[in-house]
Amino acid sequence: MLGHHYTRTFLETAVASMNAGCNLELSYGVRNNVFMQIPQALAMGNITLQMLRDRVRPLFYTRMRLGEFDPPAMNPYSTLDLSVVQSPEHRNLSLEAAVKSFVLLKNVRGTLPLRARDLPGKRLAVVGPFADNPRVLFGDYAPVPEPRYIYTPRRGLGTLPANVSFVAGCHEPRCQEYSPKEGAEATGSADVVVVCLGTGTDVETEAKDRRDLSLPGHQLELLQDAVK
């Protein structure tokens, strides 16, 4: 109704949503709420009682399966804590999912993967606004992560047997303030340079789209300087 003008009133929106199979509203509050019009729609005959029951049933079935109506002591989900969520099995599965979802566009001369046996004595520079900033590494609607489980590129690469140096170049994704000299000092003498760039929720998120796909701010300049 508000964004796409598909409907004109909350009542019309509620009826159209229910007819389309929608049974749960992410509302702005109790007053500014589309589905609060359902009783009126039912009274006017725009929807049937059977349709209302069909929409409500899976909601309460899900809540029952989650144990929301049981005493906490009877609910197995109440006993789940961080030791379960971050169990070795779960962490290994997360690692496997991450490895299998990487997209490698180019690998000139077999540069990757970096092998620990090739790195002793080598100088490795990690640069860019995404190199060591945990806050910008998570996308829109991501859960709030436990800090001790976050491995930034700098922290992860720091576990390799190499002389690792770090320079952000610019300290946030918008990259409005960029120090070429700072980057040159880190990358100029390095054997391997890892440049960490991107957008993050500072630049794009739900309802905050971008005009183009170019890197924000001076990030492209940072990349070009690192290559040089």
PDB file of C-alpha atoms in Angstrom:
ATOM      1  CA  MET A   1       0.000   0.000   0.000  1.00  0.00           C
ATOM      2  CA  LEU A   2       2.655   2.515   1.019  1.00  0.00           C
ATOM      3  CA  GLY A   3       5.544   1.518  -1.243  1.00  0.00           C
ATOM      4  CA  HIS A   4       4.032  -0.130  -4.311  1.00  0.00           C
ATOM      5  CA  HIS A   5       0.475   1.303  -4.182  1.00  0.00           C
ATOM      6  CA  TYR A   6      -0.954  -2.132  -4.965  1.00  0.00           C
ATOM      7  CA  THR A   7      -3.737  -1.489  -2.447  1.00  0.00           C
ATOM      8  CA  ARG A   8      -5.317   1.670  -1.052  1.00  0.00           C
ATOM      9  CA  THR A   9      -6.322   0.862   2.555  1.00  0.00           C
ATOM     10  CA  PHE A  10      -5.166  -1.352   5.410  1.00  0.00           C
ATOM     11  CA  LEU A  11      -8.399  -3.339   5.090  1.00  0.00           C
ATOM     12  CA  GLU A  12      -7.821  -3.982   1.390  1.00  0.00           C
ATOM     13  CA  THR A  13      -4.211  -4.867   2.138  1.00  0.00           C
ATOM     14  CA  ALA A  14      -5.186  -7.379   4.820  1.00  0.00           C
ATOM     15  CA  VAL A  15      -7.647  -9.109   2.488  1.00  0.00           C
ATOM     16  CA  ALA A  16      -5.181  -9.216  -0.419  1.00  0.00           C
ATOM     17  CA  SER A  17      -2.423 -10.572   1.847  1.00  0.00           C
ATOM     18  CA  MET A  18      -4.560 -13.324   3.313  1.00  0.00           C
ATOM     19  CA  ASN A  19      -5.869 -14.330  -0.101  1.00  0.00           C
ATOM     20  CA  ALA A  20      -2.236 -14.592  -1.258  1.00  0.00           C
ATOM     21  CA  GLY A  21      -1.437 -16.972   1.612  1.00  0.00           C
ATOM     22  CA  CYS A  22       0.356 -14.549   3.948  1.00  0.00           C
ATOM     23  CA  ASN A  23      -0.331 -15.366   7.590  1.00  0.00           C
ATOM     24  CA  LEU A  24       2.114 -13.209   9.540  1.00  0.00           C
ATOM     25  CA  GLU A  25       2.741  -9.472   9.456  1.00  0.00           C
ATOM     26  CA  LEU A  26       5.955  -7.715  10.387  1.00  0.00           C
ATOM     27  CA  SER A  27       4.159  -4.634  11.658  1.00  0.00           C
ATOM     28  CA  TYR A  28       5.165  -1.192  12.828  1.00  0.00           C
ATOM     29  CA  GLY A  29       3.133  -1.639  16.001  1.00  0.00           C
ATOM     30  CA  VAL A  30      -0.333  -2.565  17.217  1.00  0.00           C
ATOM     31  CA  ARG A  31      -1.976   0.616  15.977  1.00  0.00           C
ATOM     32  CA  ASN A  32      -0.291   0.933  12.595  1.00  0.00           C
ATOM     33  CA  ASN A  33      -1.024  -2.698  11.795  1.00  0.00           C
ATOM     34  CA  VAL A  34      -2.565  -4.189   8.648  1.00  0.00           C
ATOM     35  CA  PHE A  35      -3.723  -7.473  10.181  1.00  0.00           C
ATOM     36  CA  MET A  36      -5.684  -5.682  12.911  1.00  0.00           C
ATOM     37  CA  GLN A  37      -8.234  -5.180  10.104  1.00  0.00           C
ATOM     38  CA  ILE A  38      -8.880  -8.938   9.853  1.00  0.00           C
ATOM     39  CA  PRO A  39     -11.924  -8.896  12.214  1.00  0.00           C
ATOM     40  CA  GLN A  40     -13.518  -6.216  10.048  1.00  0.00           C
ATOM     41  CA  ALA A  41     -12.694  -8.153   6.885  1.00  0.00           C
ATOM     42  CA  LEU A  42     -14.296 -11.233   8.434  1.00  0.00           C
ATOM     43  CA  ALA A  43     -17.413  -9.295   9.484  1.00  0.00           C
ATOM     44  CA  MET A  44     -17.770  -7.834   5.979  1.00  0.00           C
ATOM     45  CA  GLY A  45     -17.414 -11.246   4.354  1.00  0.00           C
ATOM     46  CA  ASN A  46     -14.148 -10.396   2.542  1.00  0.00           C
ATOM     47  CA  ILE A  47     -12.575 -13.504   4.078  1.00  0.00           C
ATOM     48  CA  THR A  48     -14.063 -16.639   5.565  1.00  0.00           C
ATOM     49  CA  LEU A  49     -13.648 -18.109   9.026  1.00  0.00           C
ATOM     50  CA  GLN A  50     -12.173 -21.222   7.457  1.00  0.00           C
ATOM     51  CA  MET A  51      -9.503 -19.149   5.675  1.00  0.00           C
ATOM     52  CA  LEU A  52      -8.678 -17.430   8.962  1.00  0.00           C
ATOM     53  CA  ARG A  53      -8.286 -20.801  10.666  1.00  0.00           C
ATOM     54  CA  ASP A  54      -6.143 -22.079   7.820  1.00  0.00           C
ATOM     55  CA  ARG A  55      -3.811 -19.090   8.172  1.00  0.00           C
ATOM     56  CA  VAL A  56      -3.593 -19.240  11.980  1.00  0.00           C
ATOM     57  CA  ARG A  57      -3.106 -23.003  12.331  1.00  0.00           C
ATOM     58  CA  PRO A  58       0.526 -23.221  11.056  1.00  0.00           C
ATOM     59  CA  LEU A  59       1.530 -20.267  13.230  1.00  0.00           C
ATOM     60  CA  PHE A  60       0.399 -21.978  16.429  1.00  0.00           C
ATOM     61  CA  TYR A  61       1.672 -25.334  15.235  1.00  0.00           C
ATOM     62  CA  THR A  62       5.146 -23.783  14.870  1.00  0.00           C
ATOM     63  CA  ARG A  63       4.924 -22.086  18.270  1.00  0.00           C
ATOM     64  CA  MET A  64       3.909 -25.378  19.872  1.00  0.00           C
ATOM     65  CA  ARG A  65       6.838 -27.177  18.238  1.00  0.00           C
ATOM     66  CA  LEU A  66       9.141 -24.474  19.645  1.00  0.00           C
ATOM     67  CA  GLY A  67       7.734 -25.149  23.115  1.00  0.00           C
ATOM     68  CA  GLU A  68       6.418 -21.631  23.653  1.00  0.00           C
ATOM     69  CA  PHE A  69       3.411 -22.908  25.593  1.00  0.00           C
ATOM     70  CA  ASP A  70       5.393 -25.354  27.746  1.00  0.00           C
ATOM     71  CA  PRO A  71       7.063 -24.678  31.102  1.00  0.00           C
ATOM     72  CA  PRO A  72      10.705 -23.705  30.458  1.00  0.00           C
ATOM     73  CA  ALA A  73      11.907 -26.857  32.202  1.00  0.00           C
ATOM     74  CA  MET A  74      10.099 -28.944  29.595  1.00  0.00           C
ATOM     75  CA  ASN A  75      11.386 -26.965  26.632  1.00  0.00           C
ATOM     76  CA  PRO A  76      14.583 -28.509  25.210  1.00  0.00           C
ATOM     77  CA  TYR A  77      15.462 -25.219  23.483  1.00  0.00           C
ATOM     78  CA  SER A  78      15.773 -23.496  26.886  1.00  0.00           C
ATOM     79  CA  THR A  79      18.927 -25.483  27.635  1.00  0.00           C
ATOM     80  CA  LEU A  80      20.762 -24.469  24.463  1.00  0.00           C
ATOM     81  CA  ASP A  81      23.623 -22.107  25.228  1.00  0.00           C
ATOM     82  CA  LEU A  82      26.731 -20.862  23.431  1.00  0.00           C
ATOM     83  CA  SER A  83      28.567 -24.125  24.067  1.00  0.00           C
ATOM     84  CA  VAL A  84      25.968 -25.884  21.922  1.00  0.00           C
ATOM     85  CA  VAL A  85      25.699 -23.199  19.267  1.00  0.00           C
ATOM     86  CA  GLN A  86      29.484 -22.937  18.945  1.00  0.00           C
ATOM     87  CA  SER A  87      30.181 -26.647  19.309  1.00  0.00           C
ATOM     88  CA  PRO A  88      33.084 -28.080  17.271  1.00  0.00           C
ATOM     89  CA  GLU A  89      30.583 -29.831  15.007  1.00  0.00           C
ATOM     90  CA  HIS A  90      28.762 -26.584  14.227  1.00  0.00           C
ATOM     91  CA  ARG A  91      31.963 -24.607  13.750  1.00  0.00           C
ATOM     92  CA  ASN A  92      33.380 -27.236  11.408  1.00  0.00           C
ATOM     93  CA  LEU A  93      30.168 -27.209   9.393  1.00  0.00           C
ATOM     94  CA  SER A  94      30.302 -23.399   9.193  1.00  0.00           C
ATOM     95  CA  LEU A  95      33.897 -23.606   7.978  1.00  0.00           C
ATOM     96  CA  GLU A  96      32.935 -26.166   5.337  1.00  0.00           C
ATOM     97  CA  ALA A  97      30.024 -23.993   4.180  1.00  0.00           C
ATOM     98  CA  ALA A  98      32.313 -20.956   3.920  1.00  0.00           C
ATOM     99  CA  VAL A  99      34.975 -22.824   1.943  1.00  0.00           C
ATOM    100  CA  LYS A 100      32.430 -24.296  -0.450  1.00  0.00           C
ATOM    101  CA  SER A 101      30.722 -20.938  -1.053  1.00  0.00           C
ATOM    102  CA  PHE A 102      33.835 -18.946  -1.974  1.00  0.00           C
ATOM    103  CA  VAL A 103      33.793 -17.625  -5.540  1.00  0.00           C
ATOM    104  CA  LEU A 104      37.256 -17.378  -7.107  1.00  0.00           C
ATOM    105  CA  LEU A 105      37.098 -15.279 -10.284  1.00  0.00           C
ATOM    106  CA  LYS A 106      40.752 -15.514 -11.265  1.00  0.00           C
ATOM    107  CA  ASN A 107      43.870 -17.242  -9.958  1.00  0.00           C
ATOM    108  CA  VAL A 108      46.863 -16.064 -11.966  1.00  0.00           C
ATOM    109  CA  ARG A 109      49.884 -18.381 -11.732  1.00  0.00           C
ATOM    110  CA  GLY A 110      48.251 -20.396  -8.949  1.00  0.00           C
ATOM    111  CA  THR A 111      48.669 -17.636  -6.369  1.00  0.00           C
ATOM    112  CA  LEU A 112      46.011 -19.232  -4.191  1.00  0.00           C
ATOM    113  CA  PRO A 113      45.762 -21.000  -1.895  1.00  0.00           C
ATOM    114  CA  LEU A 114      48.421 -19.517   0.354  1.00  0.00           C
ATOM    115  CA  ARG A 115      50.352 -22.462   1.755  1.00  0.00           C
ATOM    116  CA  ALA A 116      51.956 -22.279   5.178  1.00  0.00           C
ATOM    117  CA  ARG A 117      55.026 -24.159   3.961  1.00  0.00           C
ATOM    118  CA  ASP A 118      55.750 -21.423   1.375  1.00  0.00           C
ATOM    119  CA  LEU A 119      55.422 -18.473   3.762  1.00  0.00           C
ATOM    120  CA  PRO A 120      58.207 -18.610   6.380  1.00  0.00           C
ATOM    121  CA  GLY A 121      60.297 -15.456   5.997  1.00  0.00           C
ATOM    122  CA  LYS A 122      57.807 -13.872   3.577  1.00  0.00           C
ATOM    123  CA  ARG A 123      56.247 -10.456   4.132  1.00  0.00           C
ATOM    124  CA  LEU A 124      52.447 -10.430   3.903  1.00  0.00           C
ATOM    125  CA  ALA A 125      50.526  -7.123   3.876  1.00  0.00           C
ATOM    126  CA  VAL A 126      46.819  -6.997   4.707  1.00  0.00           C
ATOM    127  CA  VAL A 127      45.179  -3.719   3.672  1.00  0.00           C
ATOM    128  CA  GLY A 128      41.737  -2.209   3.233  1.00  0.00           C
ATOM    129  CA  PRO A 129      38.740  -1.132   5.326  1.00  0.00           C
ATOM    130  CA  PHE A 130      37.528  -4.747   5.634  1.00  0.00           C
ATOM    131  CA  ALA A 131      40.880  -6.155   6.723  1.00  0.00           C
ATOM    132  CA  ASP A 132      40.447  -5.805  10.483  1.00  0.00           C
ATOM    133  CA  ASN A 133      37.046  -4.282  11.255  1.00  0.00           C
ATOM    134  CA  PRO A 134      34.664  -6.917  12.656  1.00  0.00           C
ATOM    135  CA  ARG A 135      31.686  -4.540  12.567  1.00  0.00           C
ATOM    136  CA  VAL A 136      31.585  -4.280   8.777  1.00  0.00           C
ATOM    137  CA  LEU A 137      31.994  -7.985   8.031  1.00  0.00           C
ATOM    138  CA  PHE A 138      28.375  -8.966   8.661  1.00  0.00           C
ATOM    139  CA  GLY A 139      25.484  -8.315   6.310  1.00  0.00           C
ATOM    140  CA  ASP A 140      21.986  -7.004   6.858  1.00  0.00           C
ATOM    141  CA  TYR A 141      19.900  -9.144   9.236  1.00  0.00           C
ATOM    142  CA  ALA A 142      22.977 -10.986  10.468  1.00  0.00           C
ATOM    143  CA  PRO A 143      22.901 -12.138  14.102  1.00  0.00           C
ATOM    144  CA  VAL A 144      24.983 -10.334  16.688  1.00  0.00           C
ATOM    145  CA  PRO A 145      28.125 -12.489  16.750  1.00  0.00           C
ATOM    146  CA  GLU A 146      30.172 -13.415  19.794  1.00  0.00           C
ATOM    147  CA  PRO A 147      33.382 -11.322  19.418  1.00  0.00           C
ATOM    148  CA  ARG A 148      35.753 -14.130  20.349  1.00  0.00           C
ATOM    149  CA  TYR A 149      34.548 -16.184  17.392  1.00  0.00           C
ATOM    150  CA  ILE A 150      35.110 -13.446  14.800  1.00  0.00           C
ATOM    151  CA  TYR A 151      38.183 -13.890  12.645  1.00  0.00           C
ATOM    152  CA  THR A 152      38.904 -10.831  10.524  1.00  0.00           C
ATOM    153  CA  PRO A 153      41.192 -11.347   7.516  1.00  0.00           C
ATOM    154  CA  ARG A 154      44.055  -9.831   9.493  1.00  0.00           C
ATOM    155  CA  ARG A 155      43.481 -12.113  12.478  1.00  0.00           C
ATOM    156  CA  GLY A 156      43.124 -15.194  10.296  1.00  0.00           C
ATOM    157  CA  LEU A 157      46.158 -14.469   8.136  1.00  0.00           C
ATOM    158  CA  GLY A 158      48.090 -13.645  11.294  1.00  0.00           C
ATOM    159  CA  THR A 159      48.012 -17.344  12.160  1.00  0.00           C
ATOM    160  CA  LEU A 160      50.241 -18.108   9.148  1.00  0.00           C
ATOM    161  CA  PRO A 161      54.045 -18.380   9.557  1.00  0.00           C
ATOM    162  CA  ALA A 162      54.703 -15.048   7.834  1.00  0.00           C
ATOM    163  CA  ASN A 163      55.627 -11.506   8.792  1.00  0.00           C
ATOM    164  CA  VAL A 164      52.141  -9.954   8.623  1.00  0.00           C
ATOM    165  CA  SER A 165      51.653  -6.178   8.500  1.00  0.00           C
ATOM    166  CA  PHE A 166      48.337  -4.330   8.427  1.00  0.00           C
ATOM    167  CA  VAL A 167      47.149  -0.960   7.144  1.00  0.00           C
ATOM    168  CA  ALA A 168      43.492  -0.023   6.761  1.00  0.00           C
ATOM    169  CA  GLY A 169      44.090   2.791   4.281  1.00  0.00           C
ATOM    170  CA  CYS A 170      40.610   4.020   5.085  1.00  0.00           C
ATOM    171  CA  HIS A 171      38.851   3.015   8.256  1.00  0.00           C
ATOM    172  CA  GLU A 172      35.267   2.590   7.076  1.00  0.00           C
ATOM    173  CA  PRO A 173      33.574   1.279   3.904  1.00  0.00           C
ATOM    174  CA  ARG A 174      32.649   4.701   2.537  1.00  0.00           C
ATOM    175  CA  CYS A 175      36.391   5.390   2.354  1.00  0.00           C
ATOM    176  CA  GLN A 176      36.086   9.163   2.189  1.00  0.00           C
ATOM    177  CA  GLU A 177      39.489   9.711   3.793  1.00  0.00           C
ATOM    178  CA  TYR A 178      42.282   7.681   2.238  1.00  0.00           C
ATOM    179  CA  SER A 179      46.024   7.752   2.956  1.00  0.00           C
ATOM    180  CA  PRO A 180      48.023   6.538  -0.087  1.00  0.00           C
ATOM    181  CA  LYS A 181      51.307   6.982   1.754  1.00  0.00           C
ATOM    182  CA  GLU A 182      50.198   4.724   4.585  1.00  0.00           C
ATOM    183  CA  GLY A 183      49.250   1.991   2.128  1.00  0.00           C
ATOM    184  CA  ALA A 184      52.440   2.313   0.114  1.00  0.00           C
ATOM    185  CA  GLU A 185      54.586   1.793   3.175  1.00  0.00           C
ATOM    186  CA  ALA A 186      52.831  -1.500   3.934  1.00  0.00           C
ATOM    187  CA  THR A 187      52.588  -2.898   0.416  1.00  0.00           C
ATOM    188  CA  GLY A 188      55.812  -1.633  -1.136  1.00  0.00           C
ATOM    189  CA  SER A 189      58.071  -4.235   0.442  1.00  0.00           C
ATOM    190  CA  ALA A 190      55.542  -7.067   0.730  1.00  0.00           C
ATOM    191  CA  ASP A 191      55.822 -10.407  -1.035  1.00  0.00           C
ATOM    192  CA  VAL A 192      52.071 -10.975  -0.823  1.00  0.00           C
ATOM    193  CA  VAL A 193      49.357  -8.309  -0.549  1.00  0.00           C
ATOM    194  CA  VAL A 194      45.787  -9.123   0.480  1.00  0.00           C
ATOM    195  CA  VAL A 195      43.387  -6.247  -0.235  1.00  0.00           C
ATOM    196  CA  CYS A 196      40.038  -6.411   1.588  1.00  0.00           C
ATOM    197  CA  LEU A 197      37.336  -4.249   0.028  1.00  0.00           C
ATOM    198  CA  GLY A 198      33.552  -4.143  -0.136  1.00  0.00           C
ATOM    199  CA  THR A 199      30.430  -2.270   0.846  1.00  0.00           C
ATOM    200  CA  GLY A 200      28.856  -3.500   4.082  1.00  0.00           C
ATOM    201  CA  THR A 201      25.664  -2.226   5.643  1.00  0.00           C
ATOM    202  CA  ASP A 202      27.128   1.276   5.935  1.00  0.00           C
ATOM    203  CA  VAL A 203      26.729   1.567   2.172  1.00  0.00           C
ATOM    204  CA  GLU A 204      23.871  -0.761   1.243  1.00  0.00           C
ATOM    205  CA  THR A 205      21.144  -2.532   3.149  1.00  0.00           C
ATOM    206  CA  GLU A 206      17.421  -3.135   2.964  1.00  0.00           C
ATOM    207  CA  ALA A 207      15.738  -0.053   1.433  1.00  0.00           C
ATOM    208  CA  LYS A 208      19.178   1.517   0.829  1.00  0.00           C
ATOM    209  CA  ASP A 209      20.153   0.597  -2.717  1.00  0.00           C
ATOM    210  CA  ARG A 210      23.075   1.871  -4.784  1.00  0.00           C
ATOM    211  CA  ARG A 211      23.152   3.583  -8.157  1.00  0.00           C
ATOM    212  CA  ASP A 212      25.988   1.414  -9.467  1.00  0.00           C
ATOM    213  CA  LEU A 213      28.288  -1.476  -8.550  1.00  0.00           C
ATOM    214  CA  SER A 214      31.502   0.523  -8.266  1.00  0.00           C
ATOM    215  CA  LEU A 215      33.568   0.386  -5.091  1.00  0.00           C
ATOM    216  CA  PRO A 216      32.634   3.229  -2.722  1.00  0.00           C
ATOM    217  CA  GLY A 217      34.829   6.221  -1.998  1.00  0.00           C
ATOM    218  CA  HIS A 218      38.552   5.793  -2.599  1.00  0.00           C
ATOM    219  CA  GLN A 219      38.501   1.987  -2.439  1.00  0.00           C
ATOM    220  CA  LEU A 220      39.301   1.570  -6.147  1.00  0.00           C
ATOM    221  CA  GLU A 221      42.227   3.988  -5.756  1.00  0.00           C
ATOM    222  CA  LEU A 222      43.415   1.949  -2.753  1.00  0.00           C
ATOM    223  CA  LEU A 223      43.311  -1.226  -4.853  1.00  0.00           C
ATOM    224  CA  GLN A 224      45.117   0.382  -7.775  1.00  0.00           C
ATOM    225  CA  ASP A 225      47.837   1.738  -5.478  1.00  0.00           C
ATOM    226  CA  ALA A 226      48.293  -1.710  -3.931  1.00  0.00           C
ATOM    227  CA  VAL A 227      48.675  -3.266  -7.386  1.00  0.00           C
ATOM    228  CA  LYS A 228      51.253  -0.649  -8.367  1.00  0.00           C
TER     229      LYS A 228
END
